[in-house]
PDB file of C-alpha atoms in Angstrom:
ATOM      1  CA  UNK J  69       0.000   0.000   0.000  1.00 56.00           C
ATOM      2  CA  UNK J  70       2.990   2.595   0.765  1.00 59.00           C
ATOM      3  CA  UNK J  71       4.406   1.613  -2.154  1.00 63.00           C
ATOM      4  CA  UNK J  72       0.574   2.393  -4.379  1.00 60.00           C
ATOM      5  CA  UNK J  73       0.893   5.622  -2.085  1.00 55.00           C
ATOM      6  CA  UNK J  74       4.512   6.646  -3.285  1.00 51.00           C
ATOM      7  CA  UNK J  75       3.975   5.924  -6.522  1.00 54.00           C
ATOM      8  CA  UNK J  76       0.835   7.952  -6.982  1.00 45.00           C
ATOM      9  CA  UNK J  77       2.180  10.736  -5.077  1.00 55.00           C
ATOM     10  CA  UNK J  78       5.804  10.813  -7.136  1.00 48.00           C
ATOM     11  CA  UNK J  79       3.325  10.705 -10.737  1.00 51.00           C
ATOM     12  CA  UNK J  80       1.495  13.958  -9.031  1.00 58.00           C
ATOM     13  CA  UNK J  81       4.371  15.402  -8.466  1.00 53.00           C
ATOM     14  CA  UNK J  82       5.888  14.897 -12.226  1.00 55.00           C
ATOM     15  CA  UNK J  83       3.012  15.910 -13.471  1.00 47.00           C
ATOM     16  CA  UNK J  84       2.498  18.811 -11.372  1.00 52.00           C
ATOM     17  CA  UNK J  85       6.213  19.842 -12.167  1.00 50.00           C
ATOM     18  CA  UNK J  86       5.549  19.318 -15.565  1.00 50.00           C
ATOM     19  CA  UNK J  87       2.499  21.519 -15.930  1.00 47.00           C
ATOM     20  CA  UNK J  88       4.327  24.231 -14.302  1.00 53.00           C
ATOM     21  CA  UNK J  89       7.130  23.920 -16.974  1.00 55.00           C
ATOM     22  CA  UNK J  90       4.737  24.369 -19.886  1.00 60.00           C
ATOM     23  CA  UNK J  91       2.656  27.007 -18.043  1.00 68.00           C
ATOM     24  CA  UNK J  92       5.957  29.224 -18.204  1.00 90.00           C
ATOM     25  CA  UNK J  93       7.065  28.049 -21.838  1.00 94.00           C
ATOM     26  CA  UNK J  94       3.162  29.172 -22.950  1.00 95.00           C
ATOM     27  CA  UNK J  95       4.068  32.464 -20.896  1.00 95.00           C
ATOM     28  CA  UNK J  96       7.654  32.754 -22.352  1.00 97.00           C
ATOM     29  CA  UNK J  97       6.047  32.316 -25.675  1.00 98.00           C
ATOM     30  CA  UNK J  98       3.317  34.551 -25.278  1.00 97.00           C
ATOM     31  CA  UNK J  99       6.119  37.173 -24.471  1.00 97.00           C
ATOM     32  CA  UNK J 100       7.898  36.663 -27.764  1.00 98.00           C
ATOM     33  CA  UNK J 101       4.537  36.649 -29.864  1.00 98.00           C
ATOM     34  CA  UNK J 102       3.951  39.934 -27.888  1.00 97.00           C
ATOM     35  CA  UNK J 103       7.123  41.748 -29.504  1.00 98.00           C
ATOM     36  CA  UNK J 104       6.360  41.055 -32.659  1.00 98.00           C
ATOM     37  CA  UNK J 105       2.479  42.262 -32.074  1.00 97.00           C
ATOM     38  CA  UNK J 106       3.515  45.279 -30.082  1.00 96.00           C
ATOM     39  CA  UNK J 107       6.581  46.170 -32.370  1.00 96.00           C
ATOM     40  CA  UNK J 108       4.258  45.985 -35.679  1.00 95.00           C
ATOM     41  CA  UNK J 109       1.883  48.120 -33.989  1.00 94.00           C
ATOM     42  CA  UNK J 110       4.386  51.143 -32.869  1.00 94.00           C
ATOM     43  CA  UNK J 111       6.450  50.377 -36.366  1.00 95.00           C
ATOM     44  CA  UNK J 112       9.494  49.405 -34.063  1.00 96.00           C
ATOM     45  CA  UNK J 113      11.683  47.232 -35.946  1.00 97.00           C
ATOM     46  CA  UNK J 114      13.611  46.894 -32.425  1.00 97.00           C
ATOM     47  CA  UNK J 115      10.900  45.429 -30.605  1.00 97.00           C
ATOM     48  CA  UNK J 116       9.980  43.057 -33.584  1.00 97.00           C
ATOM     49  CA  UNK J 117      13.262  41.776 -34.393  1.00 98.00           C
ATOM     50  CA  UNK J 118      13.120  40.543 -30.548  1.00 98.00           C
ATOM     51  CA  UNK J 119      10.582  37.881 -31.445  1.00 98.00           C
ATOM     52  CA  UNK J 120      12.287  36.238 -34.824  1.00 98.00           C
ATOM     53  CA  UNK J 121      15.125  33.778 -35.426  1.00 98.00           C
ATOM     54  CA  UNK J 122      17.478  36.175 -37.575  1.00 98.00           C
ATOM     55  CA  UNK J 123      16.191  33.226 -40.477  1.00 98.00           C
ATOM     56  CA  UNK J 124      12.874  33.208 -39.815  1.00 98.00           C
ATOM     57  CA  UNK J 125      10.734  33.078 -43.193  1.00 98.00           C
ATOM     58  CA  UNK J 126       7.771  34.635 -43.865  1.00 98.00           C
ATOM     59  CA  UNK J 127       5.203  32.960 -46.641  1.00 97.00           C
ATOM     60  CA  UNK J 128       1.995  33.730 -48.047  1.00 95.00           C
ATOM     61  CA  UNK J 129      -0.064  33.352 -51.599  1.00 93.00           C
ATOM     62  CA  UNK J 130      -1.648  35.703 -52.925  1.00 86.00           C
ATOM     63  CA  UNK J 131      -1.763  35.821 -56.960  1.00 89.00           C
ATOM     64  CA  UNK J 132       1.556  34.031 -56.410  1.00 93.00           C
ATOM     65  CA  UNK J 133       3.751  32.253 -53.857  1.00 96.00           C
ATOM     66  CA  UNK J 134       6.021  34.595 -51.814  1.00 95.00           C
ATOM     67  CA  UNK J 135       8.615  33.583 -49.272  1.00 96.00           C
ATOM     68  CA  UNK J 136      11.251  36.117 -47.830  1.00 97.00           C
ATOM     69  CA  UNK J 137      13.158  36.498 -44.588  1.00 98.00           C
ATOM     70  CA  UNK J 138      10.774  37.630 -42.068  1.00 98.00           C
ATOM     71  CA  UNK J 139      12.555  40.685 -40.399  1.00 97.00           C
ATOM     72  CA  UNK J 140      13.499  42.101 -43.313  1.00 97.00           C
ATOM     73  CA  UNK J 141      10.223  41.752 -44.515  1.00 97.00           C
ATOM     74  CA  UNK J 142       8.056  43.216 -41.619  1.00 97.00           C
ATOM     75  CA  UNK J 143      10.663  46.279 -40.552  1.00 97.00           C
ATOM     76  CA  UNK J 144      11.010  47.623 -44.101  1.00 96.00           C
ATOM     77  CA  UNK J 145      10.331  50.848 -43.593  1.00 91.00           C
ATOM     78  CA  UNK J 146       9.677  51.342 -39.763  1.00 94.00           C
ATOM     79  CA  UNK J 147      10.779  53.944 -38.268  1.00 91.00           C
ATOM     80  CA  UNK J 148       9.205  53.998 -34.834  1.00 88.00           C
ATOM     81  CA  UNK J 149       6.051  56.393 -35.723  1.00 88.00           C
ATOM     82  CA  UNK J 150       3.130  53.822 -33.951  1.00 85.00           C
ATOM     83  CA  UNK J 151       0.488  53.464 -36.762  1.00 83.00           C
ATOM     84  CA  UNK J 152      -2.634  55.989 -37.135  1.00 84.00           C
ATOM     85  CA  UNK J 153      -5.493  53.502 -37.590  1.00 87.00           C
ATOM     86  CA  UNK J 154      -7.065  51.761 -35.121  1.00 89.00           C
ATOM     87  CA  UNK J 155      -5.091  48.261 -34.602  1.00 93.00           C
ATOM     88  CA  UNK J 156      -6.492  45.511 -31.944  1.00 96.00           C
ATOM     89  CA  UNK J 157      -4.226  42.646 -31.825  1.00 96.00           C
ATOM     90  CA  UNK J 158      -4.666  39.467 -29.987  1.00 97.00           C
ATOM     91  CA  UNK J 159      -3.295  35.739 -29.414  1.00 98.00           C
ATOM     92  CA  UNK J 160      -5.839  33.508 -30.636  1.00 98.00           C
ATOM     93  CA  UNK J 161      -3.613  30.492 -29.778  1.00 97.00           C
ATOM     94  CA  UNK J 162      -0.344  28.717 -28.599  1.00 97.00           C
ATOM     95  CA  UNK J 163      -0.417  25.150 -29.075  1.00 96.00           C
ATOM     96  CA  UNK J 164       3.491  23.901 -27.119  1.00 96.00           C
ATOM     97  CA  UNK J 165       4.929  20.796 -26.281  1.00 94.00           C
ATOM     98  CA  UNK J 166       8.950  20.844 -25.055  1.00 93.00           C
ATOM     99  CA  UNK J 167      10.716  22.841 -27.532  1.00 96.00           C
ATOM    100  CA  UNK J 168       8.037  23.955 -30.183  1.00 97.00           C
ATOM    101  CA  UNK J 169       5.227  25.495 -30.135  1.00 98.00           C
ATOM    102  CA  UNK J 170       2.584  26.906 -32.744  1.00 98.00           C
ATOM    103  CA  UNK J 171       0.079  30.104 -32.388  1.00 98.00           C
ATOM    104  CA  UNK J 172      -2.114  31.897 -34.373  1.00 98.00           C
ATOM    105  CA  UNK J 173      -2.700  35.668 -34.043  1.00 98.00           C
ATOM    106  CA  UNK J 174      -4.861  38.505 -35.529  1.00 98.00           C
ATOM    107  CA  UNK J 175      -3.992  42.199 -36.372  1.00 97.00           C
ATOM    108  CA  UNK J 176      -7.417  43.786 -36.811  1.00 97.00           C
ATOM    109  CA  UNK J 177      -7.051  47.104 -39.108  1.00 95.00           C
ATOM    110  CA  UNK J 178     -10.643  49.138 -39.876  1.00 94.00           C
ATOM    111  CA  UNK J 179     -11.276  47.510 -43.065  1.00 95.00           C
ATOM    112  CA  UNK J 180      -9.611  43.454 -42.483  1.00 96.00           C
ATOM    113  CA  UNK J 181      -7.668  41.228 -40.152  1.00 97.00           C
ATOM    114  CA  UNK J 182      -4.523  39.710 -40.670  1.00 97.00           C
ATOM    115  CA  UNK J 183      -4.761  35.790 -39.469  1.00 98.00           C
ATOM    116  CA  UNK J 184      -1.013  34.978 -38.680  1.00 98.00           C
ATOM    117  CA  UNK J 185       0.157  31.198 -37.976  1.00 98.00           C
ATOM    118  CA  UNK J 186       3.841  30.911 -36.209  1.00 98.00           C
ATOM    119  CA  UNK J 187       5.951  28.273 -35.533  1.00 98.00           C
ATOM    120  CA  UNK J 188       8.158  28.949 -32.393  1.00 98.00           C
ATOM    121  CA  UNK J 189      10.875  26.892 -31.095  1.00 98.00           C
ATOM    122  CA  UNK J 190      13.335  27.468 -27.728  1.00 98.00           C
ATOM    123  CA  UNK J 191      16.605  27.664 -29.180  1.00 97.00           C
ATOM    124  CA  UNK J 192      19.540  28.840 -26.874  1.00 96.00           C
ATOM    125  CA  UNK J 193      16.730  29.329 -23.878  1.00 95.00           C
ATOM    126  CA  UNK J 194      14.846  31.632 -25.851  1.00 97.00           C
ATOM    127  CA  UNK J 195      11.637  31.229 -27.749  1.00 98.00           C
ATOM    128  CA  UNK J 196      11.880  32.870 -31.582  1.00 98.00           C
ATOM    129  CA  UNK J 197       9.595  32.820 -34.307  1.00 98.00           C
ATOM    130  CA  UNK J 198      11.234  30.890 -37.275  1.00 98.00           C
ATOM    131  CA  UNK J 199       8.788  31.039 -39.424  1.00 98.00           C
ATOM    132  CA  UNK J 200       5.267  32.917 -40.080  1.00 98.00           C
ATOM    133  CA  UNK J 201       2.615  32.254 -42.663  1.00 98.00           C
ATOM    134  CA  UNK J 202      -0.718  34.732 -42.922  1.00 97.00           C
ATOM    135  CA  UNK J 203      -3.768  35.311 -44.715  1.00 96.00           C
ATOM    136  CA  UNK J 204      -5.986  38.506 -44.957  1.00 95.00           C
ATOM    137  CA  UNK J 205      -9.554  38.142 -44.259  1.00 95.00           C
ATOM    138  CA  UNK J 206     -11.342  41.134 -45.447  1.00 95.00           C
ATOM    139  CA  UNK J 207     -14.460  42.944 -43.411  1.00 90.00           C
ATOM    140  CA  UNK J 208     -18.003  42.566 -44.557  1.00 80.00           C
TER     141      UNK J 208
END
């Protein structure tokens, strides 16, 4: 019976432990999502480069396929002037397990939303975005 009683109380405990890790990988990762939503909102290529893998891609179809490096992409042009229209922004998502993690997002402008799908993995102890895809859904 100790033995039942160890046993159940050591698998608690992992599990426990383990639930706590991923709580503060989903929060670590929710941090790194937030740099890139925050920094595309204030058009601070500082703050956005924060959340990428210096070779994260960025892909999307449109009339045809594009795929470019994602920072060079995204801070084209900022210059730290935080945009006129009204932007919400919100994480829709983050899907992790150990080292990887997926998460959707939306930028909501006036007129459409951009739908954004990441792929985030802890490299070095940090979480970076290596690669974004999108889609624009246009308001009715």
């Amino acid at each position: 019976m100790k033995n039942i009683v160890l046993t159940l109380t050591l698998l608690t405990m992992g599990i426990s432990t383990e639930m706590k890790a991923q709580q503060t990988d989903v929060q670590a990762i929710e941090k790194t999502l937030n740099y890139y939503l925050t920094g595309f909102k204030n058009n601070d290529a500082v703050t956005l480069s924060k959340a990428f893998h210096p070779t994260a891609t960025m892909k999307w179809s449109g009339e045809n396929y594009k795929e470019v490096n994602a920072i060079e992409a995204l801070t084209k042009g900022m210059d730290g002037t935080p945009k006129k229209e009204k932007i919400f922004t919100r994480v829709v998502s983050i899907n992790a397990t150990r080292n990887a993690a997926s998460a959707q997002l939306e930028i909501e402008f006036p007129t459409f939303t951009y739908i954004d799908f990441m792929h985030v993995l802890k490299i070095d102890g940090n979480w970076k975005i290596v690669s974004k895809i999108f889609t624009k859904r246009e308001k009715e």
